[in-house]
Amino acid sequence: MLLQQVINGLTLGATYALIALGYTMVYGIIQLINFAHGDIYMIGAFIGVAAVTIFSHNFFLTLVTAMLACVVLGVTIERVAYRPLRRAPRLNLLITTIGVSIFLETFMTILKGPQPTGFPPVLKNFTLRVGSLEFSSIQLVILLVSVVLMVGLQFIVKYTKIGKAMRAASEDYDTASLMGININRVISFTFAIGSALAAAGGVLVGIYFNSVSPYMGVTAGLKAFVAAVLGGIGNIPGAMLGGLLLGLAEVFGVAAGFSTYKDAIAFTLLIIILLVRPTGLLGRPIQRKV
């Protein structure tokens, strides 16, 4: 029973981690909480539905199509809505992200209606048994895809030129610019990667729960933000860890009989962690010279 719940928790937590990575990368570079990020996850899920319904794509093509479309969407939002306000007060930019979020939700509600839409079958769902453990083929695919994407992100950040530029920009935005790093390019790339990961999460969740809706990004986005803060906002491994821990906490909470408070578990966990460690599990205290 314990191991079964661990598998269920890791499956859910992996999707939270994919969304949380977008929050933490953007915040790490420009100190912006992009509250529209959860709605990019929602758009990715709907694009996945369209790819299967209209073009009869298989799972791989559906995932790639959603990720590429959301790359374009994320970069466009950054260029049109966020970049002109980059030097404005942080509150202005924060309000703008909320406005973009409401716009995307309203647009999809007008386009598809407020009712949930089923995700067309794109994977054969069958149960795998290992001893007393049972897990579905869809859970296995979610875990596998999530691990591949997170490992790929770590490779990009650690070993590529653009990844080094991202790390430099996260250390000191202005100094990196003075050293010749194209900050606009780095930020656009960060939004592109974060949006692609969110779209992948949207497709995986849509397949797993067989349902997508215009407001699915609200709760998922808030929980992913909680996961990013739990791990230490701005820390990529921390976002991964926070997402997995949040998924485990939620599943074990439901198994313990607290299904009514399922959504409250995330925020309760956040309060407890921040009381003990305000910078998050893997966050570093920021020292400021006065």
mmCIF file of C-alpha atoms in Angstrom:
data_model
loop_
_atom_site.group_PDB
_atom_site.id
_atom_site.type_symbol
_atom_site.label_atom_id
_atom_site.label_comp_id
_atom_site.label_asym_id
_atom_site.label_seq_id
_atom_site.Cartn_x
_atom_site.Cartn_y
_atom_site.Cartn_z
ATOM 1 C CA MET A 1 0.000 0.000 0.000
ATOM 2 C CA LEU A 2 2.807 2.391 0.883
ATOM 3 C CA LEU A 3 4.773 1.757 -2.311
ATOM 4 C CA GLN A 4 1.595 1.995 -4.382
ATOM 5 C CA GLN A 5 0.892 5.467 -3.005
ATOM 6 C CA VAL A 6 4.514 6.474 -3.625
ATOM 7 C CA ILE A 7 4.107 5.606 -7.316
ATOM 8 C CA ASN A 8 0.854 7.585 -7.510
ATOM 9 C CA GLY A 9 2.461 10.527 -5.696
ATOM 10 C CA LEU A 10 5.526 10.585 -7.942
ATOM 11 C CA THR A 11 3.301 10.518 -11.025
ATOM 12 C CA LEU A 12 1.348 13.544 -9.844
ATOM 13 C CA GLY A 13 4.448 15.271 -8.480
ATOM 14 C CA ALA A 14 6.288 14.902 -11.785
ATOM 15 C CA THR A 15 3.635 17.013 -13.532
ATOM 16 C CA TYR A 16 3.840 19.664 -10.797
ATOM 17 C CA ALA A 17 7.628 19.686 -11.208
ATOM 18 C CA LEU A 18 7.386 20.310 -14.964
ATOM 19 C CA ILE A 19 5.232 23.391 -14.376
ATOM 20 C CA ALA A 20 7.267 24.570 -11.382
ATOM 21 C CA LEU A 21 10.437 24.654 -13.482
ATOM 22 C CA GLY A 22 8.990 27.475 -15.589
ATOM 23 C CA TYR A 23 8.202 29.531 -12.493
ATOM 24 C CA THR A 24 11.621 29.054 -10.951
ATOM 25 C CA MET A 25 13.641 29.734 -14.127
ATOM 26 C CA VAL A 26 11.842 32.990 -14.905
ATOM 27 C CA TYR A 27 12.079 34.157 -11.305
ATOM 28 C CA GLY A 28 15.758 33.202 -11.149
ATOM 29 C CA ILE A 29 16.615 35.578 -13.998
ATOM 30 C CA ILE A 30 14.207 38.520 -13.801
ATOM 31 C CA GLN A 31 12.607 38.023 -10.347
ATOM 32 C CA LEU A 32 9.143 37.743 -11.898
ATOM 33 C CA ILE A 33 6.360 35.449 -10.714
ATOM 34 C CA ASN A 34 4.625 34.667 -13.998
ATOM 35 C CA PHE A 35 1.067 33.873 -12.927
ATOM 36 C CA ALA A 36 0.114 33.243 -16.555
ATOM 37 C CA HIS A 37 2.377 30.187 -16.585
ATOM 38 C CA GLY A 38 -0.385 27.858 -15.385
ATOM 39 C CA ASP A 39 -2.538 28.965 -18.303
ATOM 40 C CA ILE A 40 0.204 28.126 -20.787
ATOM 41 C CA TYR A 41 0.005 24.624 -19.294
ATOM 42 C CA MET A 42 -3.750 24.717 -19.998
ATOM 43 C CA ILE A 43 -3.237 25.918 -23.579
ATOM 44 C CA GLY A 44 -0.736 23.096 -24.108
ATOM 45 C CA ALA A 45 -3.360 20.555 -23.025
ATOM 46 C CA PHE A 46 -5.918 21.968 -25.480
ATOM 47 C CA ILE A 47 -3.370 22.001 -28.302
ATOM 48 C CA GLY A 48 -2.718 18.334 -27.509
ATOM 49 C CA VAL A 49 -6.454 17.622 -27.840
ATOM 50 C CA ALA A 50 -6.545 19.459 -31.183
ATOM 51 C CA ALA A 51 -3.460 17.605 -32.450
ATOM 52 C CA VAL A 52 -5.109 14.244 -31.796
ATOM 53 C CA THR A 53 -8.629 15.208 -32.898
ATOM 54 C CA ILE A 54 -7.821 17.177 -36.050
ATOM 55 C CA PHE A 55 -4.507 15.741 -37.222
ATOM 56 C CA SER A 56 -4.706 12.235 -35.679
ATOM 57 C CA HIS A 57 -1.219 12.606 -34.217
ATOM 58 C CA ASN A 58 0.307 9.848 -32.130
ATOM 59 C CA PHE A 59 1.498 10.508 -28.593
ATOM 60 C CA PHE A 60 4.991 11.677 -29.539
ATOM 61 C CA LEU A 61 3.803 14.078 -32.247
ATOM 62 C CA THR A 62 1.053 15.367 -29.944
ATOM 63 C CA LEU A 63 3.591 16.135 -27.232
ATOM 64 C CA VAL A 64 6.014 17.831 -29.630
ATOM 65 C CA THR A 65 3.237 19.864 -31.292
ATOM 66 C CA ALA A 66 1.962 21.166 -27.947
ATOM 67 C CA MET A 67 5.468 22.016 -26.768
ATOM 68 C CA LEU A 68 6.399 23.884 -29.962
ATOM 69 C CA ALA A 69 3.120 25.814 -30.033
ATOM 70 C CA CYS A 70 3.564 26.883 -26.411
ATOM 71 C CA VAL A 71 7.162 27.908 -27.096
ATOM 72 C CA VAL A 72 5.787 30.392 -29.620
ATOM 73 C CA LEU A 73 3.068 31.478 -27.190
ATOM 74 C CA GLY A 74 5.448 31.929 -24.254
ATOM 75 C CA VAL A 75 7.996 33.910 -26.257
ATOM 76 C CA THR A 76 5.244 36.075 -27.751
ATOM 77 C CA ILE A 77 3.773 36.864 -24.321
ATOM 78 C CA GLU A 78 7.223 37.797 -23.000
ATOM 79 C CA ARG A 79 7.954 40.006 -26.001
ATOM 80 C CA VAL A 80 4.597 41.781 -26.164
ATOM 81 C CA ALA A 81 3.418 41.973 -22.552
ATOM 82 C CA TYR A 82 6.447 41.677 -20.267
ATOM 83 C CA ARG A 83 9.487 43.115 -22.020
ATOM 84 C CA PRO A 84 8.145 46.692 -22.311
ATOM 85 C CA LEU A 85 7.583 46.693 -18.526
ATOM 86 C CA ARG A 86 10.856 45.088 -17.515
ATOM 87 C CA ARG A 87 12.216 48.283 -15.970
ATOM 88 C CA ALA A 88 8.864 49.260 -14.469
ATOM 89 C CA PRO A 89 8.027 48.653 -10.793
ATOM 90 C CA ARG A 90 7.652 44.944 -9.993
ATOM 91 C CA LEU A 91 4.012 45.417 -9.013
ATOM 92 C CA ASN A 92 3.170 46.638 -12.527
ATOM 93 C CA LEU A 93 4.698 43.542 -14.073
ATOM 94 C CA LEU A 94 3.003 41.253 -11.560
ATOM 95 C CA ILE A 95 -0.407 42.745 -12.351
ATOM 96 C CA THR A 96 0.328 42.284 -16.048
ATOM 97 C CA THR A 97 0.928 38.553 -15.562
ATOM 98 C CA ILE A 98 -2.462 38.273 -13.835
ATOM 99 C CA GLY A 99 -4.062 40.138 -16.743
ATOM 100 C CA VAL A 100 -2.471 37.792 -19.272
ATOM 101 C CA SER A 101 -3.701 34.835 -17.221
ATOM 102 C CA ILE A 102 -7.300 36.097 -17.238
ATOM 103 C CA PHE A 103 -7.070 36.829 -20.974
ATOM 104 C CA LEU A 104 -5.939 33.274 -21.800
ATOM 105 C CA GLU A 105 -8.627 31.710 -19.599
ATOM 106 C CA THR A 106 -11.356 33.898 -21.107
ATOM 107 C CA PHE A 107 -10.140 33.256 -24.650
ATOM 108 C CA MET A 108 -10.281 29.471 -24.192
ATOM 109 C CA THR A 109 -13.670 29.699 -22.454
ATOM 110 C CA ILE A 110 -15.093 31.588 -25.444
ATOM 111 C CA LEU A 111 -13.419 29.210 -27.882
ATOM 112 C CA LYS A 112 -14.232 25.871 -26.217
ATOM 113 C CA GLY A 113 -16.845 26.655 -23.583
ATOM 114 C CA PRO A 114 -16.489 26.321 -19.804
ATOM 115 C CA GLN A 115 -17.222 22.591 -19.659
ATOM 116 C CA PRO A 116 -14.359 20.053 -19.440
ATOM 117 C CA THR A 117 -13.316 18.330 -22.656
ATOM 118 C CA GLY A 118 -12.240 14.705 -22.798
ATOM 119 C CA PHE A 119 -8.758 13.914 -24.077
ATOM 120 C CA PRO A 120 -8.954 11.541 -27.073
ATOM 121 C CA PRO A 121 -7.233 8.171 -26.479
ATOM 122 C CA VAL A 122 -3.664 8.450 -27.679
ATOM 123 C CA LEU A 123 -2.021 5.812 -25.480
ATOM 124 C CA LYS A 124 -3.094 2.262 -24.772
ATOM 125 C CA ASN A 125 -3.855 2.099 -21.082
ATOM 126 C CA PHE A 126 -3.106 -1.223 -19.451
ATOM 127 C CA THR A 127 -2.106 -2.248 -15.962
ATOM 128 C CA LEU A 128 1.383 -3.464 -15.132
ATOM 129 C CA ARG A 129 1.979 -5.619 -12.079
ATOM 130 C CA VAL A 130 5.267 -6.029 -10.240
ATOM 131 C CA GLY A 131 4.621 -8.244 -7.247
ATOM 132 C CA SER A 132 1.855 -6.562 -5.258
ATOM 133 C CA LEU A 133 2.361 -3.220 -7.023
ATOM 134 C CA GLU A 134 0.072 -2.043 -9.804
ATOM 135 C CA PHE A 135 0.622 0.935 -12.059
ATOM 136 C CA SER A 136 -0.797 1.896 -15.408
ATOM 137 C CA SER A 137 1.103 2.301 -18.649
ATOM 138 C CA ILE A 138 0.103 5.986 -18.615
ATOM 139 C CA GLN A 139 1.773 6.477 -15.219
ATOM 140 C CA LEU A 140 4.925 4.864 -16.583
ATOM 141 C CA VAL A 141 4.911 7.165 -19.620
ATOM 142 C CA ILE A 142 4.392 10.258 -17.432
ATOM 143 C CA LEU A 143 7.312 9.324 -15.186
ATOM 144 C CA LEU A 144 9.568 8.463 -18.134
ATOM 145 C CA VAL A 145 8.786 11.629 -20.119
ATOM 146 C CA SER A 146 9.128 13.825 -17.035
ATOM 147 C CA VAL A 147 12.518 12.345 -16.133
ATOM 148 C CA VAL A 148 13.797 12.744 -19.707
ATOM 149 C CA LEU A 149 12.660 16.384 -19.869
ATOM 150 C CA MET A 150 14.103 17.276 -16.456
ATOM 151 C CA VAL A 151 17.437 15.599 -17.216
ATOM 152 C CA GLY A 152 17.493 17.378 -20.583
ATOM 153 C CA LEU A 153 16.902 20.714 -18.870
ATOM 154 C CA GLN A 154 19.729 20.073 -16.413
ATOM 155 C CA PHE A 155 22.048 19.244 -19.314
ATOM 156 C CA ILE A 156 21.120 22.461 -21.147
ATOM 157 C CA VAL A 157 21.626 24.617 -18.057
ATOM 158 C CA LYS A 158 24.911 23.001 -16.993
ATOM 159 C CA TYR A 159 26.702 22.201 -20.233
ATOM 160 C CA THR A 160 25.531 24.493 -23.043
ATOM 161 C CA LYS A 161 26.486 28.049 -23.907
ATOM 162 C CA ILE A 162 22.950 29.373 -23.493
ATOM 163 C CA GLY A 163 22.722 27.528 -20.180
ATOM 164 C CA LYS A 164 25.846 29.246 -18.920
ATOM 165 C CA ALA A 165 24.366 32.577 -20.022
ATOM 166 C CA MET A 166 21.201 31.760 -18.063
ATOM 167 C CA ARG A 167 23.229 31.009 -14.936
ATOM 168 C CA ALA A 168 25.219 34.221 -15.366
ATOM 169 C CA ALA A 169 22.042 36.261 -15.786
ATOM 170 C CA SER A 170 20.530 34.685 -12.678
ATOM 171 C CA GLU A 171 23.595 35.687 -10.648
ATOM 172 C CA ASP A 172 23.611 39.323 -11.748
ATOM 173 C CA TYR A 173 21.299 40.551 -14.464
ATOM 174 C CA ASP A 174 23.049 43.877 -15.182
ATOM 175 C CA THR A 175 26.627 42.601 -14.933
ATOM 176 C CA ALA A 176 25.862 39.758 -17.355
ATOM 177 C CA SER A 177 24.578 42.334 -19.822
ATOM 178 C CA LEU A 178 27.742 44.423 -19.447
ATOM 179 C CA MET A 179 29.850 41.306 -20.116
ATOM 180 C CA GLY A 180 28.263 40.892 -23.550
ATOM 181 C CA ILE A 181 25.448 38.462 -22.822
ATOM 182 C CA ASN A 182 22.319 39.161 -24.837
ATOM 183 C CA ILE A 183 19.819 39.365 -21.973
ATOM 184 C CA ASN A 184 16.778 39.592 -24.243
ATOM 185 C CA ARG A 185 17.797 36.360 -25.952
ATOM 186 C CA VAL A 186 18.416 34.622 -22.645
ATOM 187 C CA ILE A 187 15.053 35.679 -21.230
ATOM 188 C CA SER A 188 13.211 34.645 -24.399
ATOM 189 C CA PHE A 189 14.933 31.263 -24.299
ATOM 190 C CA THR A 190 13.982 30.869 -20.635
ATOM 191 C CA PHE A 191 10.330 31.549 -21.414
ATOM 192 C CA ALA A 192 10.525 29.147 -24.365
ATOM 193 C CA ILE A 193 11.907 26.288 -22.260
ATOM 194 C CA GLY A 194 9.512 26.936 -19.379
ATOM 195 C CA SER A 195 6.512 27.081 -21.719
ATOM 196 C CA ALA A 196 7.539 23.865 -23.459
ATOM 197 C CA LEU A 197 7.795 22.025 -20.137
ATOM 198 C CA ALA A 198 4.410 23.394 -19.022
ATOM 199 C CA ALA A 199 2.835 22.235 -22.304
ATOM 200 C CA ALA A 200 4.275 18.762 -21.791
ATOM 201 C CA GLY A 201 2.767 18.729 -18.314
ATOM 202 C CA GLY A 202 -0.603 19.788 -19.720
ATOM 203 C CA VAL A 203 -0.656 16.983 -22.276
ATOM 204 C CA LEU A 204 0.412 14.382 -19.718
ATOM 205 C CA VAL A 205 -2.201 15.494 -17.183
ATOM 206 C CA GLY A 206 -4.888 15.616 -19.880
ATOM 207 C CA ILE A 207 -4.114 12.034 -20.866
ATOM 208 C CA TYR A 208 -3.874 10.880 -17.243
ATOM 209 C CA PHE A 209 -7.193 12.369 -16.083
ATOM 210 C CA ASN A 210 -8.875 12.284 -19.528
ATOM 211 C CA SER A 211 -10.062 15.844 -19.047
ATOM 212 C CA VAL A 212 -8.992 19.381 -19.938
ATOM 213 C CA SER A 213 -10.771 22.663 -19.176
ATOM 214 C CA PRO A 214 -10.097 26.406 -19.522
ATOM 215 C CA TYR A 215 -9.530 26.749 -15.778
ATOM 216 C CA MET A 216 -7.376 23.678 -15.207
ATOM 217 C CA GLY A 217 -4.297 25.882 -15.038
ATOM 218 C CA VAL A 218 -5.491 27.903 -12.037
ATOM 219 C CA THR A 219 -5.127 25.287 -9.307
ATOM 220 C CA ALA A 220 -2.278 23.440 -11.027
ATOM 221 C CA GLY A 221 -0.395 26.703 -11.511
ATOM 222 C CA LEU A 222 -0.786 27.691 -7.864
ATOM 223 C CA LYS A 223 0.366 24.261 -6.704
ATOM 224 C CA ALA A 224 3.352 24.387 -9.053
ATOM 225 C CA PHE A 225 4.227 27.810 -7.649
ATOM 226 C CA VAL A 226 4.041 26.292 -4.172
ATOM 227 C CA ALA A 227 6.362 23.505 -5.361
ATOM 228 C CA ALA A 228 8.853 26.074 -6.686
ATOM 229 C CA VAL A 229 8.822 27.960 -3.379
ATOM 230 C CA LEU A 230 9.117 24.729 -1.379
ATOM 231 C CA GLY A 231 12.260 23.753 -3.239
ATOM 232 C CA GLY A 232 13.680 27.273 -3.186
ATOM 233 C CA ILE A 233 12.422 29.704 -5.816
ATOM 234 C CA GLY A 234 15.069 30.222 -8.495
ATOM 235 C CA ASN A 235 16.631 26.789 -7.874
ATOM 236 C CA ILE A 236 16.007 24.246 -10.673
ATOM 237 C CA PRO A 237 16.703 21.045 -8.662
ATOM 238 C CA GLY A 238 14.640 22.589 -5.872
ATOM 239 C CA ALA A 239 11.626 22.952 -8.200
ATOM 240 C CA MET A 240 11.931 19.287 -9.166
ATOM 241 C CA LEU A 241 12.175 18.214 -5.530
ATOM 242 C CA GLY A 242 9.330 20.499 -4.473
ATOM 243 C CA GLY A 243 7.030 19.125 -7.184
ATOM 244 C CA LEU A 244 7.702 15.515 -6.212
ATOM 245 C CA LEU A 245 7.251 16.210 -2.500
ATOM 246 C CA LEU A 246 4.017 18.069 -3.145
ATOM 247 C CA GLY A 247 2.640 15.197 -5.212
ATOM 248 C CA LEU A 248 3.543 12.693 -2.498
ATOM 249 C CA ALA A 249 2.019 14.858 0.243
ATOM 250 C CA GLU A 250 -1.205 15.279 -1.703
ATOM 251 C CA VAL A 251 -1.607 11.574 -2.488
ATOM 252 C CA PHE A 252 -0.816 10.459 1.057
ATOM 253 C CA GLY A 253 -3.204 13.100 2.408
ATOM 254 C CA VAL A 254 -6.013 11.718 0.269
ATOM 255 C CA ALA A 255 -5.122 8.141 1.261
ATOM 256 C CA ALA A 256 -5.298 9.182 4.925
ATOM 257 C CA GLY A 257 -8.877 10.352 4.452
ATOM 258 C CA PHE A 258 -8.366 14.083 3.873
ATOM 259 C CA SER A 259 -9.600 14.155 0.280
ATOM 260 C CA THR A 260 -11.861 17.134 1.096
ATOM 261 C CA TYR A 261 -8.760 19.155 1.960
ATOM 262 C CA LYS A 262 -6.685 17.911 -0.978
ATOM 263 C CA ASP A 263 -6.013 21.377 -2.374
ATOM 264 C CA ALA A 264 -5.277 22.818 1.071
ATOM 265 C CA ILE A 265 -2.502 20.281 1.677
ATOM 266 C CA ALA A 266 -0.153 22.108 -0.697
ATOM 267 C CA PHE A 267 -0.481 25.429 1.088
ATOM 268 C CA THR A 268 -0.298 23.862 4.541
ATOM 269 C CA LEU A 269 2.953 22.189 3.534
ATOM 270 C CA LEU A 270 4.230 25.510 2.191
ATOM 271 C CA ILE A 271 3.526 27.275 5.494
ATOM 272 C CA ILE A 272 5.259 24.549 7.512
ATOM 273 C CA ILE A 273 8.365 24.505 5.305
ATOM 274 C CA LEU A 274 8.699 28.289 5.225
ATOM 275 C CA LEU A 275 8.364 28.527 8.993
ATOM 276 C CA VAL A 276 11.282 26.111 9.358
ATOM 277 C CA ARG A 277 13.318 27.172 6.322
ATOM 278 C CA PRO A 278 12.207 30.485 4.764
ATOM 279 C CA THR A 279 14.409 30.086 1.672
ATOM 280 C CA GLY A 280 12.946 26.692 0.772
ATOM 281 C CA LEU A 281 14.550 23.271 0.946
ATOM 282 C CA LEU A 282 17.404 23.973 -1.491
ATOM 283 C CA GLY A 283 17.326 27.773 -1.526
ATOM 284 C CA ARG A 284 20.287 29.843 -0.453
ATOM 285 C CA PRO A 285 20.018 32.848 1.861
ATOM 286 C CA ILE A 286 20.605 36.076 -0.046
ATOM 287 C CA GLN A 287 23.202 38.346 1.491
ATOM 288 C CA ARG A 288 22.846 42.018 0.646
ATOM 289 C CA LYS A 289 25.549 44.597 1.253
ATOM 290 C CA VAL A 290 24.343 47.768 2.907
#
